[in-house]
């Protein structure tokens, strides 16, 4: 504010702006300098430009934060995955037990993870579709798990035959990221044609088959018990009806006799 007055006071104006009598330039007609004009003008323009742009940048950043769709997978989800992975891998070996993968992904919120409300059986089904390679010691690698989670969340080459999808994805990765090492590529996308390779998908598929078989067997046993109970109730009901049918004539005679006795106990009325 009032920067132009300061600029004029600092500029060269003969006999208008005098120097202090104790200064070395006391005998000069003015203490100002013509450099004041370009200096103050450029300073004001640059400062105004920077402040306006800084103000706009702050507004745009806050607007982007408030309107961001957190359901879309982004870099902020990767930080959460790394933080929770470190709880199961405190020594930073880059691998955890395959049984901990379900618990890990249920702790991570969607869209990267499953969420706390995801049933265990549904989580196992999603792990079957991920199909991460399983090491001989029963562990899974960090790179393979993260790549499988992101691939499943974004639905990258997940439809159709898994070997054909992996082959197509490997070709795309080799074309775009040519410097990717073969070792890392084999970790995240196993090469097709290895039938005897144990994967997390095969393990949890076996687990689901066993679980479905136990549920099917339990349901059949329950149906058999209910069928035996219904059959017993039917036999009891039929036996009761047969007993009533056999005792029908005797009940009829007893009821008839009682009715005749009741009719004899009531003599006819006397007439005058």
PDB file of N, CA and C in Angstrom, residues 187-251:
ATOM      1  N   UNK A 187       8.129 -62.403 -10.779  1.00  0.00           N
ATOM      2  CA  UNK A 187       7.519 -62.332  -9.452  1.00  0.00           C
ATOM      3  C   UNK A 187       6.092 -61.805  -9.509  1.00  0.00           C
ATOM      4  N   UNK A 188       5.893 -60.735 -10.250  1.00  0.00           N
ATOM      5  CA  UNK A 188       4.572 -60.097 -10.268  1.00  0.00           C
ATOM      6  C   UNK A 188       3.617 -60.773 -11.243  1.00  0.00           C
ATOM      7  N   UNK A 189       4.135 -61.280 -12.368  1.00  0.00           N
ATOM      8  CA  UNK A 189       3.296 -61.970 -13.359  1.00  0.00           C
ATOM      9  C   UNK A 189       3.982 -63.286 -13.709  1.00  0.00           C
ATOM     10  N   UNK A 190       3.577 -64.388 -13.091  1.00  0.00           N
ATOM     11  CA  UNK A 190       4.234 -65.668 -13.363  1.00  0.00           C
ATOM     12  C   UNK A 190       4.098 -66.051 -14.833  1.00  0.00           C
ATOM     13  N   UNK A 191       5.132 -66.614 -15.418  1.00  0.00           N
ATOM     14  CA  UNK A 191       5.041 -67.041 -16.823  1.00  0.00           C
ATOM     15  C   UNK A 191       4.073 -68.199 -16.976  1.00  0.00           C
ATOM     16  N   UNK A 192       3.346 -68.266 -18.070  1.00  0.00           N
ATOM     17  CA  UNK A 192       2.388 -69.367 -18.266  1.00  0.00           C
ATOM     18  C   UNK A 192       3.106 -70.673 -18.568  1.00  0.00           C
ATOM     19  N   UNK A 193       2.368 -71.768 -18.354  1.00  0.00           N
ATOM     20  CA  UNK A 193       2.905 -73.082 -18.690  1.00  0.00           C
ATOM     21  C   UNK A 193       3.466 -73.852 -17.525  1.00  0.00           C
ATOM     22  N   UNK A 194       3.471 -73.264 -16.316  1.00  0.00           N
ATOM     23  CA  UNK A 194       3.979 -73.961 -15.137  1.00  0.00           C
ATOM     24  C   UNK A 194       2.777 -74.527 -14.387  1.00  0.00           C
ATOM     25  N   UNK A 195       2.421 -75.765 -14.689  1.00  0.00           N
ATOM     26  CA  UNK A 195       1.191 -76.342 -14.134  1.00  0.00           C
ATOM     27  C   UNK A 195       1.349 -76.750 -12.675  1.00  0.00           C
ATOM     28  N   UNK A 196       2.565 -77.200 -12.292  1.00  0.00           N
ATOM     29  CA  UNK A 196       2.759 -77.689 -10.932  1.00  0.00           C
ATOM     30  C   UNK A 196       3.138 -76.586  -9.947  1.00  0.00           C
ATOM     31  N   UNK A 197       3.102 -75.339 -10.366  1.00  0.00           N
ATOM     32  CA  UNK A 197       3.447 -74.240  -9.471  1.00  0.00           C
ATOM     33  C   UNK A 197       2.311 -73.994  -8.482  1.00  0.00           C
ATOM     34  N   UNK A 198       2.683 -73.877  -7.213  1.00  0.00           N
ATOM     35  CA  UNK A 198       1.701 -73.637  -6.164  1.00  0.00           C
ATOM     36  C   UNK A 198       1.490 -72.132  -6.034  1.00  0.00           C
ATOM     37  N   UNK A 199       0.239 -71.715  -6.074  1.00  0.00           N
ATOM     38  CA  UNK A 199      -0.111 -70.305  -5.949  1.00  0.00           C
ATOM     39  C   UNK A 199      -1.117 -70.126  -4.826  1.00  0.00           C
ATOM     40  N   UNK A 200      -1.281 -68.886  -4.416  1.00  0.00           N
ATOM     41  CA  UNK A 200      -2.267 -68.574  -3.378  1.00  0.00           C
ATOM     42  C   UNK A 200      -3.674 -68.886  -3.870  1.00  0.00           C
ATOM     43  N   UNK A 201      -3.925 -68.658  -5.149  1.00  0.00           N
ATOM     44  CA  UNK A 201      -5.242 -68.958  -5.709  1.00  0.00           C
ATOM     45  C   UNK A 201      -5.588 -70.429  -5.605  1.00  0.00           C
ATOM     46  N   UNK A 202      -4.628 -71.307  -5.920  1.00  0.00           N
ATOM     47  CA  UNK A 202      -4.878 -72.746  -5.827  1.00  0.00           C
ATOM     48  C   UNK A 202      -5.089 -73.165  -4.380  1.00  0.00           C
ATOM     49  N   UNK A 203      -4.327 -72.578  -3.460  1.00  0.00           N
ATOM     50  CA  UNK A 203      -4.463 -72.939  -2.048  1.00  0.00           C
ATOM     51  C   UNK A 203      -5.848 -72.582  -1.524  1.00  0.00           C
ATOM     52  N   UNK A 204      -6.286 -71.359  -1.780  1.00  0.00           N
ATOM     53  CA  UNK A 204      -7.589 -70.940  -1.267  1.00  0.00           C
ATOM     54  C   UNK A 204      -8.738 -71.553  -2.062  1.00  0.00           C
ATOM     55  N   UNK A 205      -8.500 -71.943  -3.296  1.00  0.00           N
ATOM     56  CA  UNK A 205      -9.523 -72.687  -4.033  1.00  0.00           C
ATOM     57  C   UNK A 205      -9.755 -74.044  -3.376  1.00  0.00           C
ATOM     58  N   UNK A 206      -8.667 -74.702  -2.969  1.00  0.00           N
ATOM     59  CA  UNK A 206      -8.798 -75.967  -2.243  1.00  0.00           C
ATOM     60  C   UNK A 206      -9.522 -75.766  -0.921  1.00  0.00           C
ATOM     61  N   UNK A 207      -9.197 -74.680  -0.239  1.00  0.00           N
ATOM     62  CA  UNK A 207      -9.864 -74.378   1.031  1.00  0.00           C
ATOM     63  C   UNK A 207     -11.362 -74.168   0.833  1.00  0.00           C
ATOM     64  N   UNK A 208     -11.746 -73.452  -0.211  1.00  0.00           N
ATOM     65  CA  UNK A 208     -13.167 -73.208  -0.474  1.00  0.00           C
ATOM     66  C   UNK A 208     -13.893 -74.488  -0.858  1.00  0.00           C
ATOM     67  N   UNK A 209     -13.234 -75.353  -1.644  1.00  0.00           N
ATOM     68  CA  UNK A 209     -13.857 -76.626  -2.015  1.00  0.00           C
ATOM     69  C   UNK A 209     -14.127 -77.465  -0.773  1.00  0.00           C
ATOM     70  N   UNK A 210     -13.154 -77.545   0.131  1.00  0.00           N
ATOM     71  CA  UNK A 210     -13.356 -78.301   1.367  1.00  0.00           C
ATOM     72  C   UNK A 210     -14.472 -77.691   2.213  1.00  0.00           C
ATOM     73  N   UNK A 211     -14.503 -76.369   2.281  1.00  0.00           N
ATOM     74  CA  UNK A 211     -15.536 -75.705   3.070  1.00  0.00           C
ATOM     75  C   UNK A 211     -16.924 -75.952   2.484  1.00  0.00           C
ATOM     76  N   UNK A 212     -17.047 -75.855   1.160  1.00  0.00           N
ATOM     77  CA  UNK A 212     -18.337 -76.119   0.520  1.00  0.00           C
ATOM     78  C   UNK A 212     -18.755 -77.577   0.698  1.00  0.00           C
ATOM     79  N   UNK A 213     -17.798 -78.503   0.658  1.00  0.00           N
ATOM     80  CA  UNK A 213     -18.131 -79.917   0.840  1.00  0.00           C
ATOM     81  C   UNK A 213     -18.626 -80.174   2.260  1.00  0.00           C
ATOM     82  N   UNK A 214     -17.967 -79.567   3.242  1.00  0.00           N
ATOM     83  CA  UNK A 214     -18.416 -79.745   4.627  1.00  0.00           C
ATOM     84  C   UNK A 214     -19.810 -79.156   4.828  1.00  0.00           C
ATOM     85  N   UNK A 215     -20.064 -77.994   4.233  1.00  0.00           N
ATOM     86  CA  UNK A 215     -21.390 -77.387   4.351  1.00  0.00           C
ATOM     87  C   UNK A 215     -22.445 -78.244   3.658  1.00  0.00           C
ATOM     88  N   UNK A 216     -22.104 -78.809   2.489  1.00  0.00           N
ATOM     89  CA  UNK A 216     -23.038 -79.673   1.768  1.00  0.00           C
ATOM     90  C   UNK A 216     -23.330 -80.940   2.571  1.00  0.00           C
ATOM     91  N   UNK A 217     -22.289 -81.537   3.143  1.00  0.00           N
ATOM     92  CA  UNK A 217     -22.469 -82.754   3.932  1.00  0.00           C
ATOM     93  C   UNK A 217     -23.311 -82.482   5.175  1.00  0.00           C
ATOM     94  N   UNK A 218     -23.059 -81.351   5.823  1.00  0.00           N
ATOM     95  CA  UNK A 218     -23.828 -81.004   7.011  1.00  0.00           C
ATOM     96  C   UNK A 218     -25.290 -80.768   6.667  1.00  0.00           C
ATOM     97  N   UNK A 219     -25.557 -80.115   5.528  1.00  0.00           N
ATOM     98  CA  UNK A 219     -26.933 -79.868   5.121  1.00  0.00           C
ATOM     99  C   UNK A 219     -27.650 -81.174   4.800  1.00  0.00           C
ATOM    100  N   UNK A 220     -26.960 -82.114   4.148  1.00  0.00           N
ATOM    101  CA  UNK A 220     -27.582 -83.402   3.836  1.00  0.00           C
ATOM    102  C   UNK A 220     -27.899 -84.177   5.110  1.00  0.00           C
ATOM    103  N   UNK A 221     -26.989 -84.159   6.076  1.00  0.00           N
ATOM    104  CA  UNK A 221     -27.257 -84.855   7.339  1.00  0.00           C
ATOM    105  C   UNK A 221     -28.446 -84.231   8.063  1.00  0.00           C
ATOM    106  N   UNK A 222     -28.546 -82.925   8.025  1.00  0.00           N
ATOM    107  CA  UNK A 222     -29.687 -82.260   8.661  1.00  0.00           C
ATOM    108  C   UNK A 222     -30.989 -82.610   7.954  1.00  0.00           C
ATOM    109  N   UNK A 223     -30.961 -82.676   6.622  1.00  0.00           N
ATOM    110  CA  UNK A 223     -32.163 -83.056   5.884  1.00  0.00           C
ATOM    111  C   UNK A 223     -32.570 -84.492   6.189  1.00  0.00           C
ATOM    112  N   UNK A 224     -31.578 -85.384   6.343  1.00  0.00           N
ATOM    113  CA  UNK A 224     -31.897 -86.774   6.679  1.00  0.00           C
ATOM    114  C   UNK A 224     -32.513 -86.873   8.065  1.00  0.00           C
ATOM    115  N   UNK A 225     -31.979 -86.112   9.023  1.00  0.00           N
ATOM    116  CA  UNK A 225     -32.564 -86.134  10.368  1.00  0.00           C
ATOM    117  C   UNK A 225     -33.987 -85.596  10.359  1.00  0.00           C
ATOM    118  N   UNK A 226     -34.216 -84.521   9.620  1.00  0.00           N
ATOM    119  CA  UNK A 226     -35.573 -83.983   9.524  1.00  0.00           C
ATOM    120  C   UNK A 226     -36.500 -84.953   8.807  1.00  0.00           C
ATOM    121  N   UNK A 227     -35.986 -85.685   7.800  1.00  0.00           N
ATOM    122  CA  UNK A 227     -36.805 -86.672   7.101  1.00  0.00           C
ATOM    123  C   UNK A 227     -37.187 -87.834   7.998  1.00  0.00           C
ATOM    124  N   UNK A 228     -36.237 -88.317   8.821  1.00  0.00           N
ATOM    125  CA  UNK A 228     -36.544 -89.399   9.762  1.00  0.00           C
ATOM    126  C   UNK A 228     -37.566 -88.949  10.794  1.00  0.00           C
ATOM    127  N   UNK A 229     -37.459 -87.702  11.236  1.00  0.00           N
ATOM    128  CA  UNK A 229     -38.411 -87.188  12.216  1.00  0.00           C
ATOM    129  C   UNK A 229     -39.805 -87.084  11.616  1.00  0.00           C
ATOM    130  N   UNK A 230     -39.896 -86.603  10.374  1.00  0.00           N
ATOM    131  CA  UNK A 230     -41.200 -86.507   9.712  1.00  0.00           C
ATOM    132  C   UNK A 230     -41.792 -87.887   9.478  1.00  0.00           C
ATOM    133  N   UNK A 231     -40.928 -88.848   9.126  1.00  0.00           N
ATOM    134  CA  UNK A 231     -41.423 -90.220   8.903  1.00  0.00           C
ATOM    135  C   UNK A 231     -41.957 -90.818  10.196  1.00  0.00           C
ATOM    136  N   UNK A 232     -41.254 -90.584  11.324  1.00  0.00           N
ATOM    137  CA  UNK A 232     -41.719 -91.086  12.616  1.00  0.00           C
ATOM    138  C   UNK A 232     -43.055 -90.458  12.996  1.00  0.00           C
ATOM    139  N   UNK A 233     -43.192 -89.155  12.755  1.00  0.00           N
ATOM    140  CA  UNK A 233     -44.467 -88.493  13.061  1.00  0.00           C
ATOM    141  C   UNK A 233     -45.596 -89.037  12.194  1.00  0.00           C
ATOM    142  N   UNK A 234     -45.298 -89.359  10.936  1.00  0.00           N
ATOM    143  CA  UNK A 234     -46.319 -89.901  10.037  1.00  0.00           C
ATOM    144  C   UNK A 234     -46.770 -91.283  10.493  1.00  0.00           C
ATOM    145  N   UNK A 235     -45.801 -92.132  10.901  1.00  0.00           N
ATOM    146  CA  UNK A 235     -46.143 -93.478  11.383  1.00  0.00           C
ATOM    147  C   UNK A 235     -46.993 -93.399  12.638  1.00  0.00           C
ATOM    148  N   UNK A 236     -46.649 -92.496  13.550  1.00  0.00           N
ATOM    149  CA  UNK A 236     -47.427 -92.345  14.786  1.00  0.00           C
ATOM    150  C   UNK A 236     -48.851 -91.899  14.486  1.00  0.00           C
ATOM    151  N   UNK A 237     -48.991 -90.959  13.555  1.00  0.00           N
ATOM    152  CA  UNK A 237     -50.318 -90.481  13.185  1.00  0.00           C
ATOM    153  C   UNK A 237     -51.143 -91.588  12.533  1.00  0.00           C
ATOM    154  N   UNK A 238     -50.510 -92.373  11.662  1.00  0.00           N
ATOM    155  CA  UNK A 238     -51.233 -93.477  11.023  1.00  0.00           C
ATOM    156  C   UNK A 238     -51.658 -94.529  12.036  1.00  0.00           C
ATOM    157  N   UNK A 239     -50.802 -94.810  13.030  1.00  0.00           N
ATOM    158  CA  UNK A 239     -51.161 -95.794  14.058  1.00  0.00           C
ATOM    159  C   UNK A 239     -52.346 -95.299  14.884  1.00  0.00           C
ATOM    160  N   UNK A 240     -52.358 -94.005  15.197  1.00  0.00           N
ATOM    161  CA  UNK A 240     -53.476 -93.456  15.952  1.00  0.00           C
ATOM    162  C   UNK A 240     -54.779 -93.517  15.176  1.00  0.00           C
ATOM    163  N   UNK A 241     -54.727 -93.231  13.862  1.00  0.00           N
ATOM    164  CA  UNK A 241     -55.935 -93.306  13.042  1.00  0.00           C
ATOM    165  C   UNK A 241     -56.424 -94.746  12.916  1.00  0.00           C
ATOM    166  N   UNK A 242     -55.467 -95.705  12.812  1.00  0.00           N
ATOM    167  CA  UNK A 242     -55.855 -97.108  12.707  1.00  0.00           C
ATOM    168  C   UNK A 242     -56.532 -97.569  13.993  1.00  0.00           C
ATOM    169  N   UNK A 243     -56.060 -97.125  15.144  1.00  0.00           N
ATOM    170  CA  UNK A 243     -56.665 -97.500  16.429  1.00  0.00           C
ATOM    171  C   UNK A 243     -58.084 -96.953  16.537  1.00  0.00           C
ATOM    172  N   UNK A 244     -58.268 -95.713  16.100  1.00  0.00           N
ATOM    173  CA  UNK A 244     -59.609 -95.133  16.123  1.00  0.00           C
ATOM    174  C   UNK A 244     -60.542 -95.869  15.176  1.00  0.00           C
ATOM    175  N   UNK A 245     -60.002 -96.302  14.032  1.00  0.00           N
ATOM    176  CA  UNK A 245     -60.840 -97.018  13.077  1.00  0.00           C
ATOM    177  C   UNK A 245     -61.271 -98.379  13.628  1.00  0.00           C
ATOM    178  N   UNK A 246     -60.351 -99.073  14.305  1.00  0.00           N
ATOM    179  CA  UNK A 246     -60.689-100.379  14.863  1.00  0.00           C
ATOM    180  C   UNK A 246     -61.657-100.261  16.036  1.00  0.00           C
ATOM    181  N   UNK A 247     -61.523 -99.217  16.815  1.00  0.00           N
ATOM    182  CA  UNK A 247     -62.408 -99.047  17.975  1.00  0.00           C
ATOM    183  C   UNK A 247     -63.701 -98.332  17.620  1.00  0.00           C
ATOM    184  N   UNK A 248     -63.941 -98.071  16.352  1.00  0.00           N
ATOM    185  CA  UNK A 248     -65.128 -97.334  15.942  1.00  0.00           C
ATOM    186  C   UNK A 248     -66.435 -98.023  16.300  1.00  0.00           C
ATOM    187  N   UNK A 249     -66.646 -99.337  15.968  1.00  0.00           N
ATOM    188  CA  UNK A 249     -67.933 -99.997  16.299  1.00  0.00           C
ATOM    189  C   UNK A 249     -68.235-100.007  17.786  1.00  0.00           C
ATOM    190  N   UNK A 250     -67.229-100.307  18.627  1.00  0.00           N
ATOM    191  CA  UNK A 250     -67.460-100.350  20.064  1.00  0.00           C
ATOM    192  C   UNK A 250     -67.849 -98.968  20.585  1.00  0.00           C
ATOM    193  N   UNK A 251     -67.171 -97.934  20.083  1.00  0.00           N
ATOM    194  CA  UNK A 251     -67.535 -96.582  20.510  1.00  0.00           C
ATOM    195  C   UNK A 251     -68.956 -96.232  20.083  1.00  0.00           C
TER     196      UNK A 251
END
